[in-house]
mmCIF file of C-alpha atoms in Angstrom:
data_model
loop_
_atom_site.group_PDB
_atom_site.id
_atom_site.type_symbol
_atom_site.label_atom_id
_atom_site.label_comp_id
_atom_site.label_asym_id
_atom_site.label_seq_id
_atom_site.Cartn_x
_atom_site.Cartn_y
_atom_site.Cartn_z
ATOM 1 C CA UNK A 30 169.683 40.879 85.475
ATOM 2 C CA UNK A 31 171.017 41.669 81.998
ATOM 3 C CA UNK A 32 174.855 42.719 81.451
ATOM 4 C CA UNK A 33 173.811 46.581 80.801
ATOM 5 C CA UNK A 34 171.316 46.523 84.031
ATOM 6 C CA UNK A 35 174.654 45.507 86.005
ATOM 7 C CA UNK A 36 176.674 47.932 84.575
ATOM 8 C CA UNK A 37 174.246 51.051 84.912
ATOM 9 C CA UNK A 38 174.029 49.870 88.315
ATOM 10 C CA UNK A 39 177.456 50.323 88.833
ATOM 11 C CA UNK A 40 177.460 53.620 87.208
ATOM 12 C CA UNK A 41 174.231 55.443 89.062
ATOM 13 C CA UNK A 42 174.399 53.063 92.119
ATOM 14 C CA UNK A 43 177.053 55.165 94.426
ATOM 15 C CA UNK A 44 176.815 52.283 97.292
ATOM 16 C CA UNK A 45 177.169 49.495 94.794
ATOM 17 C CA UNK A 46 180.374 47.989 96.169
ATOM 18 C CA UNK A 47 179.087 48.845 100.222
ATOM 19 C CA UNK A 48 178.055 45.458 99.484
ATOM 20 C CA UNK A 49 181.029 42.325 99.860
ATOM 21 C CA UNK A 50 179.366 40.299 97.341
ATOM 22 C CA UNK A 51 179.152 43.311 94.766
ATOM 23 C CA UNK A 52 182.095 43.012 93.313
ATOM 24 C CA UNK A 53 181.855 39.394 92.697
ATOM 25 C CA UNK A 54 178.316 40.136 90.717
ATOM 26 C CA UNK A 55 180.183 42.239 88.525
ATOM 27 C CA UNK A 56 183.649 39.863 88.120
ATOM 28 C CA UNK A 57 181.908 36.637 88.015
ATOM 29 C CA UNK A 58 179.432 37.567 84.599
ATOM 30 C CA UNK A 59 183.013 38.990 82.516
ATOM 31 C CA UNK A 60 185.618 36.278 83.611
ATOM 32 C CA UNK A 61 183.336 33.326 84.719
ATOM 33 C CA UNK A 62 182.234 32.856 81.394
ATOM 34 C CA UNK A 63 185.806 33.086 79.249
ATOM 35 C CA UNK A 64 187.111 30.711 81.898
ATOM 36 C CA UNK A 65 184.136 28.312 80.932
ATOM 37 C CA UNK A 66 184.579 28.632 77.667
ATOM 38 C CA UNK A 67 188.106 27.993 77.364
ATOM 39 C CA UNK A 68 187.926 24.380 80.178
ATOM 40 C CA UNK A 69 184.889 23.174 77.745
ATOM 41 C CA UNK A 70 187.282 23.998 74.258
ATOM 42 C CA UNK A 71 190.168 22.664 75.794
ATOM 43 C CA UNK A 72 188.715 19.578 76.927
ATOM 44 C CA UNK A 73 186.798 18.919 73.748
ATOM 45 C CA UNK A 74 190.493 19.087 71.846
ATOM 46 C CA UNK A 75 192.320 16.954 74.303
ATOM 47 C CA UNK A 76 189.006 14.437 73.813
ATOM 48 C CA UNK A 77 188.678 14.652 70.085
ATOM 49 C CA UNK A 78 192.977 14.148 69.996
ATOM 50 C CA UNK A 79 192.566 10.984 72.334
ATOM 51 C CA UNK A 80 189.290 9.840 70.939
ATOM 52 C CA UNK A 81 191.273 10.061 67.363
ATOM 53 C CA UNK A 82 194.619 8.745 68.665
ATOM 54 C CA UNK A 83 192.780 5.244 70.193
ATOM 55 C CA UNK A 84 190.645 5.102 67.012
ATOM 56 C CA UNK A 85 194.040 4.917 64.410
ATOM 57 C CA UNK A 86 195.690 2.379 67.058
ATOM 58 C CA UNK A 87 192.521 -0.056 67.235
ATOM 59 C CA UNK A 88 191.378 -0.330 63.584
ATOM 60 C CA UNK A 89 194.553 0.172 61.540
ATOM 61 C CA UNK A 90 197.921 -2.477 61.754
ATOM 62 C CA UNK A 91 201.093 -1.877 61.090
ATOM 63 C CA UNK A 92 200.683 -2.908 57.396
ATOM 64 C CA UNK A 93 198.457 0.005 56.761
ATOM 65 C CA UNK A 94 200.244 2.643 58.477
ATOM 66 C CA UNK A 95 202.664 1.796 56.320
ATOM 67 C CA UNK A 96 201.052 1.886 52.836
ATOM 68 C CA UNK A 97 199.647 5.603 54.334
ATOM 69 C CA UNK A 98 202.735 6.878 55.581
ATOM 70 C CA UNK A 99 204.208 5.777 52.077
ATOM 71 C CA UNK A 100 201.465 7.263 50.002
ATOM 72 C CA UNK A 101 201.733 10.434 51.756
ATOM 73 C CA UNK A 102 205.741 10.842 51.444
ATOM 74 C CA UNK A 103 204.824 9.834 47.813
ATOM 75 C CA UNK A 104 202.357 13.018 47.582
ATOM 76 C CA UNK A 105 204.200 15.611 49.539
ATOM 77 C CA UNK A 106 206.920 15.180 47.548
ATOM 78 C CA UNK A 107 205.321 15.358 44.274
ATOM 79 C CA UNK A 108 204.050 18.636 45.692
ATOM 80 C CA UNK A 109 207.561 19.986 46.836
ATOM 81 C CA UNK A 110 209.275 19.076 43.569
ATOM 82 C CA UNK A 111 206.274 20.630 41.439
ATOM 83 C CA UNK A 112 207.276 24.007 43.591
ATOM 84 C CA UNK A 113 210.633 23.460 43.567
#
């Protein structure tokens, strides 16, 4: 049943909600799918951050984290003194 067929149910249908699972065919379409939605994005962050977070520990040292951290000091502060 589309979304509109449920809702012109609800709308010409006077003993809709005589029924006890009625309500839940109407709740379940509008807040069963934003709740999906949201578990699926949140987990696919919290993946992507841990999946990103194990990568930069296994393939870079210490040495390299280094030359990177200094290279980007090096460039934000180019940027903030150009502004400045």
């Amino acid at each position: 049943m589309k979304f509109s067929q449920l809702y012109e149910s609800v709308i010409f249908d006077e003993s809709f909600f005589d029924d006890e699972n009625a309500a839940w065919e109407l709740l379940i379409p509008i807040f069963g799918i934003n709740v999906g939605s949201h578990f699926f994005t949140q987990a696919g962050i919290r993946g992507g951050m841990g999946a990103t977070r194990v990568t930069i520990k296994k393939y870079l040292t210490k040495e390299t984290l280094k030359h990177f951290q200094r290279l980007m000091l090096k460039y934000f502060g180019i940027k903030v003194t150009k502004k400045g």
